[in-house]
Amino acid sequence: MRPSEWISLLACVIVGTLWVFLGQNALFLNVFAGWLVGPGLNLQDFLQTGSSPSFTVLWIGCLTALLIWYWHTFSRSTRSSAEVRRMRGRWWLAALLLVLFGWFSQLTFTVFRWQVTGTSPLEGGGVNYYPVPPMGWILLLVVVVLDVILLFWLPTVLASPRSHRFVVPGAVTLRGGR
Amino acid sequence: MTLFAIGVGGTGAKCLEALTHLHACGLIDRGDGGAGRRSLGTFLVDPDQQSALLLRAQTAISRYGALRGAIADRSDRFARGDLHDYGHWSPLSNSSGAVSLDQVFPKAILTNQASGLAGLFDCLFPPEEQQADLEVGFRGRPPIGAAVMNRINLEQEAQTGQWQRMLSDIQAAAGNGEAPVIHLFGSVFGGTGASGVPSLGLLLKNWLREQNLGSVTVQASLLLPYFDFDGQGDGDTGVHAEARNFQLNTDAALQYLRASGPSCFDRVFLVGSDLKARFGFSIGGTSQSNAAHLVELLAALGAREQAPANASGYAFVLSRARQGQIGWEDIPDDEAVGAALAQGARFAVAWLNNLSLEIDAAQQVPMGTFLSGAPWARRFFSPSGAPTATSGGRPPIRDATELSLKTCIDRYAETLLQWLQQISSNVGSGFEQELFSPETLKRTSSPDNALHKVVRGKARPDRPEASDTVETIKIAMDGLPAAAISRVGMAGLADALWTLCA
């Protein structure tokens, strides 16, 4: 891996981390507050105990997947075009699992957690889940996809070693071939 | 500059096999700039037309010739040495179908018309030698070969067939102001080479003198014993070569060389080995399939040696630094020879075990799919899979002409790999070589990547193990500046691979 690729990888992780822990919440509070606030839902409470923990779990999942990807691609080389194409299937599977994992963690911290413990996240509320409106749910699910793009696709496309860079969708257009 | 190589007998044929591979690796060029590219002419002399050794040499020569013909001027560095194959000639071909000595020298006629000569004939050759079938060679008996070889009339042979083609090319090369070299190869301890090499050397020297071709040099690589037989013949095999006679034959040959050598050759290279390889016994024919040996490589390297202007000395020998081992430092001109042979070996492995398989795989999937995992291919082949105005002359990867060239490269690379595998694994007991790793010099059915183990010792490229792979070469191909890829198609791909394997 070239120094520029190490720098790209580091930059992606830093930017991704800042986005997940600072940028996203700022966006939710200042731009999309209307989409997220439902009946009786305190947005600050939701961001602290619902949204942020779920995105933290996704962040950990993405970094873990990234580490596994780099361990795998550094430790072995590809021998043929067919092997690159087979690896592409694995990359897509990893990306899909991360998105599903992110959505599941949203559900967990917004709904399942409260239902399992039998408590309500709202003071004096009768429901044992965060009543996020449909547009809020769509926003959360889209942000999960954005996070996977930022924390998994971008680092792998910019800094996968050797022929593994051709595995990641869009990498040939961005980095390799002519 | 033109080199005319004549291989006499089975060992001579093996030396020509080695020389062909050296030529393919660019080692017949001396890189002397002004002299230009050297072409190689090959001519095989052997009465044993079924010899497996002859067949193997012919295979190497014809496969390189086919590759060279298919590549033509489509590469800058790969397979650039011209080759002229003059074919195979048997010294028995002019004996009206005779296959034994008493048919070559008709015994009945001799007895009737020159009884004294018939008596001399009986005195020189016992009945079993007179009647031995010579279609499997001269059976390790130089006197039989000498009797047959000395009947050759070069003046007459120069009128027709292979001799005519070669001798007229020698005349033409000398007439063009070149200084052609005729290099003969053969053993001095067997039958055909021991009798044929000095006889042909003498005939050629006389012919050159008669033709006033003083600029032509005649030299020879003479192989001293370097192998033994694992078994031996029995009563059914008739007269046959015996390992116990090798030393005797060698002594006789060296005595002849000492007395009459300069009339046969301008200089000689003597190569042998004190540690012998072991080959299975064979009287000749298809069963004589001795593996290639390092000594033949060393003998072939003699043809690279150019006589200095103030040359002194007639016979040249080699020695090695360590008793039980040969390494690159023991090879003459080891820097250039090591680099070129290493490049050839790495190319053959990378081509056969990876790129050739990749091209095969590309025939099974759409070009776009193939390119998504092999962006390097678009530097040489049309990305759309069809010839278009925007492909810049890049042919489709499924073009029949390109696939035909690929077959030529495959075949020659396989021959080269097999030869390298044999010379690196067939060194004899108690003797090691530090040139190549024989276990890596094999064709694999699935794509392989590693190149770092192919070459051993100082000729091994100075690269980290992890990056000495075909994958690295493919990435380098993909990243080459446009100016560095002047050739496209299969020839361009082979040319780029050849360069990046250095």
XYZ file of C-alpha atoms in Angstrom:
680
model
C 0.000 0.000 0.000
C 1.302 3.369 -0.994
C 1.601 6.224 1.547
C -1.229 8.058 -0.207
C -3.458 5.048 0.364
C -2.611 4.943 4.072
C -3.433 8.648 4.280
C -6.727 8.093 2.441
C -7.649 5.274 4.783
C -6.858 7.324 7.884
C -8.724 10.330 6.519
C -11.802 8.200 5.761
C -11.877 6.785 9.289
C -11.470 10.225 10.892
C -14.085 11.873 8.673
C -16.448 8.918 9.185
C -16.041 9.074 12.941
C -16.640 12.833 13.064
C -19.695 12.401 10.869
C -21.206 9.613 12.979
C -20.580 11.246 16.363
C -20.998 14.935 15.519
C -22.210 15.638 12.037
C -25.193 13.330 11.997
C -26.670 14.577 15.269
C -26.191 18.178 14.170
C -28.035 17.352 10.972
C -30.857 15.624 12.815
C -31.249 18.524 15.271
C -30.953 21.401 12.824
C -32.240 20.143 9.499
C -34.408 17.074 9.952
C -35.890 17.668 13.408
C -39.384 17.902 11.930
C -39.052 14.482 10.312
C -37.968 12.772 13.528
C -40.185 14.282 16.169
C -43.327 12.282 16.770
C -46.095 12.560 19.363
C -44.519 12.962 22.812
C -40.980 12.291 21.504
C -38.155 14.419 22.879
C -35.581 14.648 20.118
C -32.637 15.183 22.510
C -33.653 12.090 24.480
C -34.066 10.083 21.278
C -30.650 11.116 19.960
C -29.006 10.258 23.309
C -30.618 6.897 24.039
C -31.965 5.724 20.689
C -30.201 7.045 17.623
C -26.642 7.629 18.891
C -26.143 4.187 20.501
C -27.420 2.489 17.362
C -25.089 4.473 15.105
C -22.226 3.784 17.543
C -22.893 0.063 17.177
C -22.943 0.492 13.372
C -19.661 2.430 13.534
C -18.072 -0.430 15.496
C -19.491 -2.922 12.996
C -18.107 -0.981 10.026
C -14.657 -0.622 11.581
C -14.620 -4.331 12.415
C -15.614 -5.203 8.838
C -12.927 -2.821 7.577
C -10.272 -4.482 9.733
C -11.331 -7.940 8.536
C -11.256 -6.708 4.916
C -7.734 -5.308 5.269
C -6.456 -8.367 7.126
C -7.876 -10.574 4.384
C -6.656 -8.524 1.448
C -3.189 -7.858 2.868
C -2.598 -11.484 3.734
C -3.398 -12.907 0.303
C -3.130 -11.835 -3.272
C -5.542 -12.454 -6.113
C -4.364 -14.695 -8.905
C -6.910 -14.124 -11.606
C -9.723 -11.992 -12.927
C -12.175 -14.686 -11.832
C -10.851 -14.493 -8.264
C -11.308 -10.711 -8.278
C -14.887 -11.212 -9.398
C -15.486 -13.803 -6.680
C -14.107 -11.359 -4.116
C -16.528 -8.754 -5.404
C -19.401 -11.023 -4.343
C -17.941 -11.201 -0.846
C -17.569 -7.430 -0.715
C -21.216 -6.938 -1.660
C -22.255 -9.494 0.955
C -20.241 -7.641 3.602
C -21.771 -4.307 2.583
C -25.291 -5.756 2.569
C -24.799 -7.321 5.995
C -23.545 -4.011 7.358
C -26.628 -2.182 6.063
C -28.922 -4.854 7.512
C -26.966 -4.737 10.767
C -27.335 -0.943 10.862
C -31.070 -1.150 10.264
C -31.413 -3.856 12.874
C -29.532 -1.782 15.431
C -31.873 1.158 14.679
C -34.833 -1.096 15.372
C -33.171 -2.481 18.477
C -32.456 0.860 20.124
C -35.693 2.474 18.985
C -38.120 -0.379 19.562
C -36.886 -3.807 20.744
C -34.801 -2.604 23.674
C -37.833 -0.946 25.323
C -40.155 -3.812 24.573
C -37.775 -6.391 26.014
C -37.294 -4.381 29.230
C -40.994 -3.437 29.335
C -40.218 0.226 29.916
C -41.218 3.335 28.027
C -38.668 5.762 26.655
C -41.147 8.601 26.973
C -41.888 10.263 30.322
C -45.477 9.467 31.138
C -45.944 7.895 27.763
C -47.927 4.723 27.273
C -45.819 3.235 24.520
C -42.728 1.124 25.094
C -40.818 2.373 21.964
C -39.835 5.691 20.360
C -42.739 6.742 18.149
C -40.623 7.884 15.184
C -42.768 9.075 12.266
C -42.500 7.244 8.886
C -40.356 10.026 7.336
C -38.036 9.753 10.347
C -37.681 6.029 9.798
C -36.864 6.548 6.134
C -34.303 9.179 7.142
C -32.670 6.827 9.677
C -32.500 3.942 7.218
C -31.010 6.175 4.499
C -28.420 7.535 6.941
C -27.451 3.956 7.792
C -26.732 3.372 4.090
C -24.786 6.645 3.958
C -22.737 5.557 6.984
C -21.877 2.227 5.363
C -20.823 4.099 2.220
C -18.681 6.461 4.254
C -17.204 3.908 6.667
C -16.852 0.846 4.418
C -17.122 1.623 0.704
C -14.964 4.769 0.717
C -11.995 3.321 2.686
C -12.044 0.082 0.690
C -12.312 1.864 -2.627
C -9.498 4.270 -1.795
C -7.097 1.999 0.018
C -7.559 -1.683 -0.867
C -4.173 -3.199 -1.672
C -3.034 -4.550 -5.034
C -5.688 -6.160 -7.234
C -8.214 -6.048 -4.411
C -8.851 -2.450 -5.353
C -10.622 -3.766 -8.454
C -13.007 -5.733 -6.248
C -14.764 -2.685 -4.830
C -17.569 -1.298 -7.032
C -16.487 1.843 -8.821
C -12.816 1.363 -8.003
C -11.733 0.729 -11.575
C -13.406 3.972 -12.638
C -11.943 5.912 -9.726
C -8.456 4.430 -9.438
C -7.507 1.694 -11.865
C -7.500 0.987 -15.567
C -7.799 3.488 -18.299
C 26.187 -11.625 -37.301
C 25.058 -15.147 -37.978
C 25.766 -18.232 -35.967
C 25.435 -21.570 -37.725
C 25.088 -24.317 -35.142
C 25.474 -27.959 -36.079
C 24.472 -30.584 -33.544
C 25.938 -34.006 -34.186
C 24.428 -37.057 -32.502
C 22.120 -37.175 -29.484
C 24.277 -34.966 -27.257
C 24.783 -32.501 -30.097
C 21.012 -32.317 -30.519
C 20.611 -31.616 -26.795
C 23.152 -28.800 -27.059
C 21.166 -27.297 -29.927
C 18.072 -27.544 -27.773
C 19.928 -25.537 -25.105
C 21.244 -23.073 -27.679
C 17.748 -22.463 -29.032
C 16.553 -21.555 -25.549
C 19.554 -19.278 -25.029
C 18.694 -17.588 -28.316
C 15.057 -17.190 -27.257
C 16.302 -15.503 -24.078
C 18.319 -13.075 -26.196
C 21.681 -14.541 -25.273
C 23.035 -14.965 -28.778
C 22.974 -11.186 -29.069
C 26.108 -9.865 -27.483
C 24.624 -6.431 -27.043
C 27.560 -4.959 -28.868
C 25.434 -2.354 -30.570
C 27.127 -2.082 -33.916
C 27.033 -5.759 -34.744
C 23.247 -5.777 -34.682
C 21.027 -8.700 -33.935
C 22.470 -12.150 -34.401
C 20.555 -14.816 -36.174
C 20.887 -18.487 -35.446
C 20.916 -21.274 -37.996
C 20.416 -24.805 -36.705
C 21.323 -28.051 -38.398
C 21.029 -31.489 -36.868
C 23.182 -34.399 -38.007
C 22.247 -37.847 -36.771
C 21.770 -41.241 -38.416
C 19.243 -42.082 -35.703
C 16.107 -40.534 -37.147
C 13.903 -41.905 -34.359
C 16.056 -40.471 -31.569
C 13.960 -38.937 -28.805
C 16.783 -36.449 -28.231
C 16.671 -35.383 -31.868
C 12.899 -35.070 -31.656
C 13.160 -32.924 -28.545
C 15.682 -30.592 -30.161
C 13.501 -30.383 -33.265
C 10.504 -29.580 -31.074
C 12.341 -26.708 -29.354
C 13.626 -25.391 -32.670
C 10.300 -25.667 -34.486
C 8.314 -24.185 -31.601
C 10.643 -21.209 -31.258
C 10.652 -20.867 -35.051
C 6.847 -20.867 -35.099
C 6.740 -18.295 -32.306
C 9.293 -16.099 -34.031
C 7.354 -16.335 -37.292
C 4.075 -15.445 -35.594
C 5.576 -12.564 -33.611
C 7.502 -11.155 -36.584
C 7.955 -7.421 -35.916
C 5.107 -7.117 -33.430
C 7.316 -7.057 -30.327
C 10.214 -4.891 -29.243
C 12.017 -7.217 -26.854
C 10.318 -10.602 -26.709
C 11.469 -13.352 -29.117
C 13.495 -11.017 -31.284
C 16.235 -13.430 -32.395
C 15.840 -14.807 -35.920
C 16.085 -18.534 -36.408
C 16.784 -20.519 -39.569
C 16.091 -24.193 -39.251
C 18.061 -26.200 -41.791
C 16.468 -29.384 -40.564
C 17.937 -32.792 -39.999
C 20.350 -34.755 -42.133
C 21.514 -38.340 -41.801
C 25.014 -39.355 -42.884
C 23.398 -42.567 -44.089
C 21.083 -40.665 -46.430
C 23.527 -40.994 -49.334
C 24.188 -44.679 -48.813
C 21.353 -45.911 -51.023
C 19.335 -47.359 -48.196
C 22.273 -49.006 -46.461
C 21.736 -49.416 -42.726
C 24.867 -51.320 -41.742
C 28.572 -50.855 -42.317
C 28.833 -53.858 -44.636
C 26.139 -52.264 -46.780
C 27.743 -48.835 -46.736
C 30.993 -50.505 -47.854
C 29.523 -53.406 -49.902
C 31.392 -56.381 -48.557
C 30.731 -58.675 -51.514
C 31.967 -56.108 -54.023
C 35.017 -55.362 -51.913
C 35.860 -59.058 -51.660
C 35.544 -59.526 -55.426
C 37.182 -56.345 -56.645
C 39.618 -55.360 -53.884
C 40.320 -58.294 -51.617
C 43.059 -56.358 -49.838
C 40.592 -53.654 -48.844
C 38.113 -56.317 -47.775
C 40.788 -57.791 -45.543
C 41.561 -54.376 -44.083
C 37.817 -53.846 -43.533
C 37.614 -57.172 -41.645
C 40.683 -56.213 -39.663
C 39.279 -52.853 -38.590
C 35.692 -53.914 -37.885
C 34.620 -57.197 -36.257
C 31.581 -58.929 -37.817
C 29.111 -57.615 -35.218
C 30.144 -54.019 -35.972
C 29.957 -54.627 -39.723
C 26.403 -55.921 -39.421
C 25.062 -53.623 -36.704
C 21.950 -51.638 -37.657
C 23.143 -48.031 -37.823
C 19.678 -46.501 -37.960
C 19.903 -46.086 -34.192
C 23.252 -44.305 -34.489
C 26.840 -45.424 -34.409
C 26.345 -47.402 -31.200
C 28.981 -45.667 -29.160
C 31.717 -46.753 -31.565
C 33.588 -43.787 -33.077
C 35.419 -45.949 -35.667
C 32.086 -46.930 -37.234
C 31.023 -43.284 -37.348
C 34.371 -42.134 -38.709
C 34.153 -44.659 -41.540
C 30.682 -43.422 -42.519
C 31.323 -39.721 -41.950
C 34.486 -39.652 -44.017
C 32.544 -40.749 -47.062
C 30.704 -37.425 -47.070
C 31.536 -35.287 -50.071
C 30.744 -31.743 -48.989
C 31.283 -30.383 -52.488
C 28.573 -32.726 -53.689
C 26.307 -32.118 -50.706
C 26.558 -28.354 -51.298
C 24.545 -28.824 -54.478
C 21.311 -30.041 -52.906
C 19.123 -30.238 -49.808
C 19.829 -28.908 -46.360
C 23.588 -28.637 -46.830
C 23.063 -26.531 -49.930
C 20.773 -24.146 -48.033
C 23.128 -23.791 -45.114
C 26.353 -23.521 -47.068
C 24.898 -20.928 -49.437
C 23.702 -18.923 -46.415
C 27.225 -19.113 -44.988
C 28.592 -17.857 -48.282
C 25.993 -15.080 -48.389
C 26.708 -14.024 -44.803
C 30.443 -13.943 -45.454
C 29.813 -12.064 -48.683
C 27.847 -9.430 -46.773
C 30.934 -8.625 -44.752
C 29.770 -10.465 -41.649
C 32.043 -12.810 -39.789
C 29.869 -15.925 -39.587
C 30.625 -18.548 -36.987
C 30.054 -22.250 -37.508
C 29.785 -23.960 -34.146
C 29.636 -27.741 -33.907
C 28.313 -29.607 -30.889
C 28.762 -33.220 -29.963
C 30.147 -35.605 -27.407
C 33.610 -37.083 -27.715
C 32.790 -40.182 -25.689
C 29.954 -41.703 -27.734
C 29.763 -42.768 -31.343
C 28.063 -40.239 -33.609
C 29.399 -37.047 -32.038
C 32.903 -38.362 -31.435
C 33.271 -39.335 -35.079
C 31.032 -36.718 -36.660
C 32.194 -33.492 -35.063
C 35.885 -33.714 -36.050
C 35.006 -35.154 -39.466
C 32.518 -32.395 -40.233
C 34.871 -29.771 -38.801
C 37.605 -30.940 -41.155
C 35.246 -31.089 -44.137
C 33.919 -27.605 -43.421
C 37.371 -26.093 -42.933
C 38.508 -27.581 -46.236
C 35.381 -26.389 -48.009
C 35.758 -22.871 -46.603
C 39.369 -22.791 -47.728
C 38.372 -23.883 -51.219
C 35.663 -21.210 -51.307
C 38.062 -18.530 -50.045
C 35.816 -17.825 -47.059
C 38.538 -16.842 -44.640
C 36.209 -14.731 -42.485
C 34.253 -17.775 -41.312
C 35.268 -19.254 -37.965
C 34.761 -22.929 -37.231
C 34.603 -23.823 -33.559
C 33.196 -26.639 -31.480
C 31.857 -27.462 -28.057
C 33.054 -30.962 -27.289
C 31.373 -32.716 -24.425
C 33.472 -34.914 -22.210
C 31.766 -37.631 -20.127
C 29.069 -36.184 -17.895
C 26.698 -39.104 -17.472
C 26.701 -42.820 -16.871
C 24.169 -45.470 -17.720
C 22.045 -46.955 -14.979
C 21.903 -50.312 -16.724
C 23.572 -51.862 -19.716
C 22.706 -53.713 -22.862
C 22.463 -57.451 -23.211
C 22.961 -59.920 -26.014
C 19.775 -58.795 -27.751
C 20.887 -55.174 -28.084
C 23.919 -56.134 -30.181
C 26.766 -53.641 -30.385
C 25.960 -50.795 -28.026
C 27.445 -47.866 -26.168
C 28.985 -48.845 -22.838
C 29.805 -46.431 -20.056
C 33.102 -48.247 -19.408
C 34.245 -47.158 -22.894
C 33.483 -43.472 -22.343
C 36.890 -42.710 -20.867
C 38.690 -44.692 -23.549
C 36.778 -42.916 -26.305
C 37.491 -39.575 -24.648
C 41.230 -40.269 -24.405
C 41.340 -41.227 -28.069
C 39.355 -38.127 -29.060
C 41.578 -35.789 -27.053
C 44.695 -37.369 -28.537
C 43.260 -36.806 -32.009
C 42.368 -33.240 -31.076
C 45.879 -32.606 -29.836
C 47.416 -33.894 -33.047
C 44.910 -32.714 -35.636
C 42.539 -30.322 -33.848
C 43.561 -27.088 -35.605
C 42.820 -28.618 -38.986
C 39.234 -29.228 -37.830
C 38.413 -26.221 -35.639
C 39.759 -22.734 -34.990
C 39.076 -23.313 -31.312
C 37.252 -25.707 -29.061
C 35.388 -25.597 -25.760
C 35.703 -28.707 -23.628
C 32.961 -29.286 -21.075
C 32.275 -32.295 -18.896
C 31.582 -33.224 -15.310
C 33.381 -35.301 -12.738
C 30.056 -35.888 -10.957
C 27.956 -37.858 -13.384
C 24.223 -37.791 -13.952
C 22.663 -41.198 -14.431
C 20.533 -42.023 -17.434
C 18.713 -45.236 -18.258
C 20.490 -47.393 -20.812
C 19.337 -47.160 -24.422
C 20.875 -48.204 -27.723
C 19.125 -45.212 -29.329
C 15.836 -44.493 -31.077
C 12.703 -43.432 -29.237
C 13.848 -44.985 -25.968
C 16.828 -42.621 -25.749
C 15.165 -39.837 -23.816
C 17.875 -38.549 -21.501
C 16.781 -35.450 -19.662
C 18.508 -32.141 -20.463
C 21.614 -31.427 -18.397
C 23.469 -28.333 -17.216
C 26.608 -29.399 -19.078
C 24.693 -28.969 -22.342
C 23.819 -25.426 -21.291
C 27.496 -24.729 -20.605
C 28.445 -26.228 -23.971
C 25.853 -24.062 -25.711
C 27.232 -20.983 -23.956
C 30.509 -21.611 -25.814
C 28.767 -20.334 -28.936
C 28.401 -16.915 -27.272
C 32.109 -16.516 -26.810
C 33.648 -14.177 -29.316
C 37.322 -14.480 -30.101
C 39.211 -11.369 -29.055
C 41.198 -9.675 -31.815
C 44.487 -10.974 -30.443
C 43.079 -14.343 -29.471
C 45.487 -16.855 -28.109
C 44.721 -20.360 -27.000
C 42.904 -23.117 -28.720
C 41.067 -25.198 -26.158
C 38.988 -23.590 -23.402
C 37.714 -25.299 -20.273
C 35.574 -24.317 -17.280
C 35.764 -25.003 -13.590
C 33.426 -24.441 -10.676
C 34.100 -22.851 -7.312
C 32.677 -25.589 -5.085
C 33.022 -29.333 -5.385
C 29.411 -30.394 -4.923
C 27.558 -27.340 -6.182
C 27.138 -25.117 -9.199
C 25.835 -21.561 -8.914
C 25.492 -18.549 -11.176
C 29.031 -17.451 -10.387
C 30.280 -20.612 -12.139
C 28.501 -19.712 -15.365
C 30.491 -17.756 -17.986
C 29.389 -14.115 -18.251
C 27.119 -14.874 -15.310
C 25.621 -11.386 -14.973
C 24.162 -11.345 -18.479
C 23.441 -15.061 -18.707
C 21.854 -15.171 -15.239
C 19.668 -12.156 -15.917
C 18.478 -13.477 -19.291
C 17.794 -17.045 -18.135
C 16.051 -15.757 -15.016
C 13.903 -13.530 -17.215
C 13.078 -16.471 -19.481
C 12.190 -18.756 -16.578
C 10.041 -16.141 -14.864
C 8.305 -15.324 -18.144
C 7.524 -18.981 -18.859
C 6.093 -19.492 -15.352
C 4.112 -16.241 -15.376
C 2.767 -16.806 -18.867
C 1.813 -20.461 -18.617
C 0.600 -20.487 -15.038
C -1.274 -17.230 -15.093
C -1.699 -14.987 -18.123
C -2.368 -17.785 -20.582
C -5.041 -19.152 -18.240
C -6.471 -15.647 -17.925
C -6.763 -15.342 -21.707
C -8.493 -18.742 -21.772
C -10.893 -17.575 -19.070
C -11.600 -14.408 -21.063
C -13.051 -16.565 -23.840
C -15.809 -17.756 -21.493
C -17.173 -14.444 -20.196
C -18.209 -11.104 -21.743
C -15.247 -8.768 -22.212
C -16.709 -6.223 -19.782
C -16.979 -8.841 -17.057
C -13.431 -10.031 -17.683
C -12.038 -6.497 -17.680
C -13.750 -5.679 -14.379
C -11.294 -8.087 -12.744
C -8.443 -7.621 -15.199
C -8.075 -3.946 -16.130
C -4.547 -4.660 -17.426
C -6.074 -6.452 -20.414
C -7.548 -3.269 -21.822
C -4.034 -1.967 -22.477
C -3.581 -4.687 -25.110
C -7.043 -5.743 -26.248
C -10.136 -3.915 -27.409
C -12.234 -3.113 -24.295
C -15.453 -3.633 -26.215
C -14.332 -7.043 -27.398
C -14.614 -5.935 -31.018
C -12.344 -3.940 -33.328
C -13.567 -0.348 -33.161
C -12.314 3.043 -34.222
C -11.583 3.890 -30.602
C -9.637 0.721 -29.817
C -6.398 2.242 -31.107
C -5.413 -0.844 -33.037
C -6.056 -3.105 -30.079
C -7.442 -6.386 -31.398
C -10.301 -8.312 -29.790
C -9.145 -10.857 -27.226
C -11.025 -13.532 -29.200
C -9.391 -12.701 -32.506
C -8.298 -15.935 -34.224
C -4.873 -14.563 -35.169
C -4.236 -13.479 -31.595
C -5.284 -16.868 -30.249
C -3.023 -18.564 -32.763
C -0.103 -16.477 -31.514
C -1.071 -17.371 -27.956
C -0.856 -21.058 -28.867
C 2.651 -20.466 -30.266
C 3.720 -18.692 -27.054
C 2.128 -21.436 -24.920
C 3.930 -24.178 -26.803
C 7.318 -22.551 -26.729
C 6.987 -21.493 -23.076
C 6.089 -25.058 -22.167
C 9.171 -26.342 -23.980
C 11.370 -23.789 -22.243
C 9.867 -24.617 -18.864
C 10.383 -28.338 -19.376
C 14.005 -27.792 -20.371
C 14.671 -25.534 -17.375
C 13.006 -28.063 -15.102
C 15.216 -30.811 -16.455
C 18.510 -28.952 -16.242
C 17.740 -27.925 -12.681
C 16.616 -31.326 -11.435
C 18.917 -33.619 -13.360
C 22.324 -32.847 -11.912
C 23.321 -36.209 -10.516
C 23.735 -37.534 -6.997
C 25.939 -35.578 -4.627
C 25.684 -32.519 -6.833
C 23.446 -29.498 -6.282
C 22.559 -26.530 -8.386
C 21.729 -23.059 -7.094
C 20.224 -21.720 -10.302
C 16.509 -22.547 -10.348
C 13.903 -24.174 -8.109
C 12.756 -27.180 -10.148
C 9.528 -27.569 -8.161
C 8.340 -24.172 -9.426
C 9.136 -24.904 -13.066
C 5.961 -26.835 -13.718
C 2.742 -26.002 -15.472
C -0.260 -25.638 -13.198
C -3.904 -26.074 -14.160
C -5.147 -23.156 -12.053
C -3.681 -19.655 -11.977
C -0.547 -19.308 -9.882
C 0.961 -16.096 -8.686
C 4.319 -16.502 -6.969
C 7.541 -15.803 -8.849
C 9.976 -15.271 -5.999
C 11.100 -18.888 -5.806
C 11.622 -19.524 -9.508
C 15.215 -18.318 -9.606
C 17.790 -18.963 -6.953
C 21.029 -17.248 -6.075
C 22.376 -13.976 -7.348
C 20.298 -13.953 -10.563
C 17.102 -13.715 -8.539
C 15.607 -10.222 -8.913
C 16.079 -8.081 -5.841
C 12.416 -7.701 -4.870
C 10.504 -8.334 -1.667
C 8.895 -11.759 -1.701
C 5.391 -10.381 -1.245
C 5.600 -8.161 -4.310
C 7.360 -10.628 -6.590
C 4.116 -11.911 -8.046
C 2.271 -11.985 -11.344
C -0.372 -9.850 -9.658
C 2.216 -7.090 -9.162
C 3.179 -7.367 -12.817
C -0.459 -7.042 -13.881
C -0.857 -3.925 -11.752
C 2.349 -2.528 -13.240
C 1.011 -3.244 -16.745
C -2.166 -1.393 -15.898
C -0.174 1.589 -14.691
C 2.390 1.767 -17.504
C 2.470 5.108 -19.289
C 1.076 4.973 -22.817
C 4.541 5.518 -24.281
C 5.787 2.345 -22.593
C 3.232 0.206 -24.415
C 4.086 0.484 -28.070
C 2.761 -2.949 -29.000
C -0.741 -4.302 -28.585
C -2.472 -7.651 -28.805
C -0.990 -10.914 -27.657
C 2.484 -9.874 -28.854
C 2.239 -6.636 -26.875
C 1.110 -8.495 -23.767
C 3.993 -10.979 -24.068
C 6.401 -8.121 -24.742
C 5.262 -6.217 -21.643
C 5.396 -9.372 -19.519
C 8.879 -10.179 -20.805
C 10.067 -6.693 -19.865
C 8.435 -6.762 -16.424
C 9.825 -10.241 -15.650
C 13.389 -8.898 -15.789
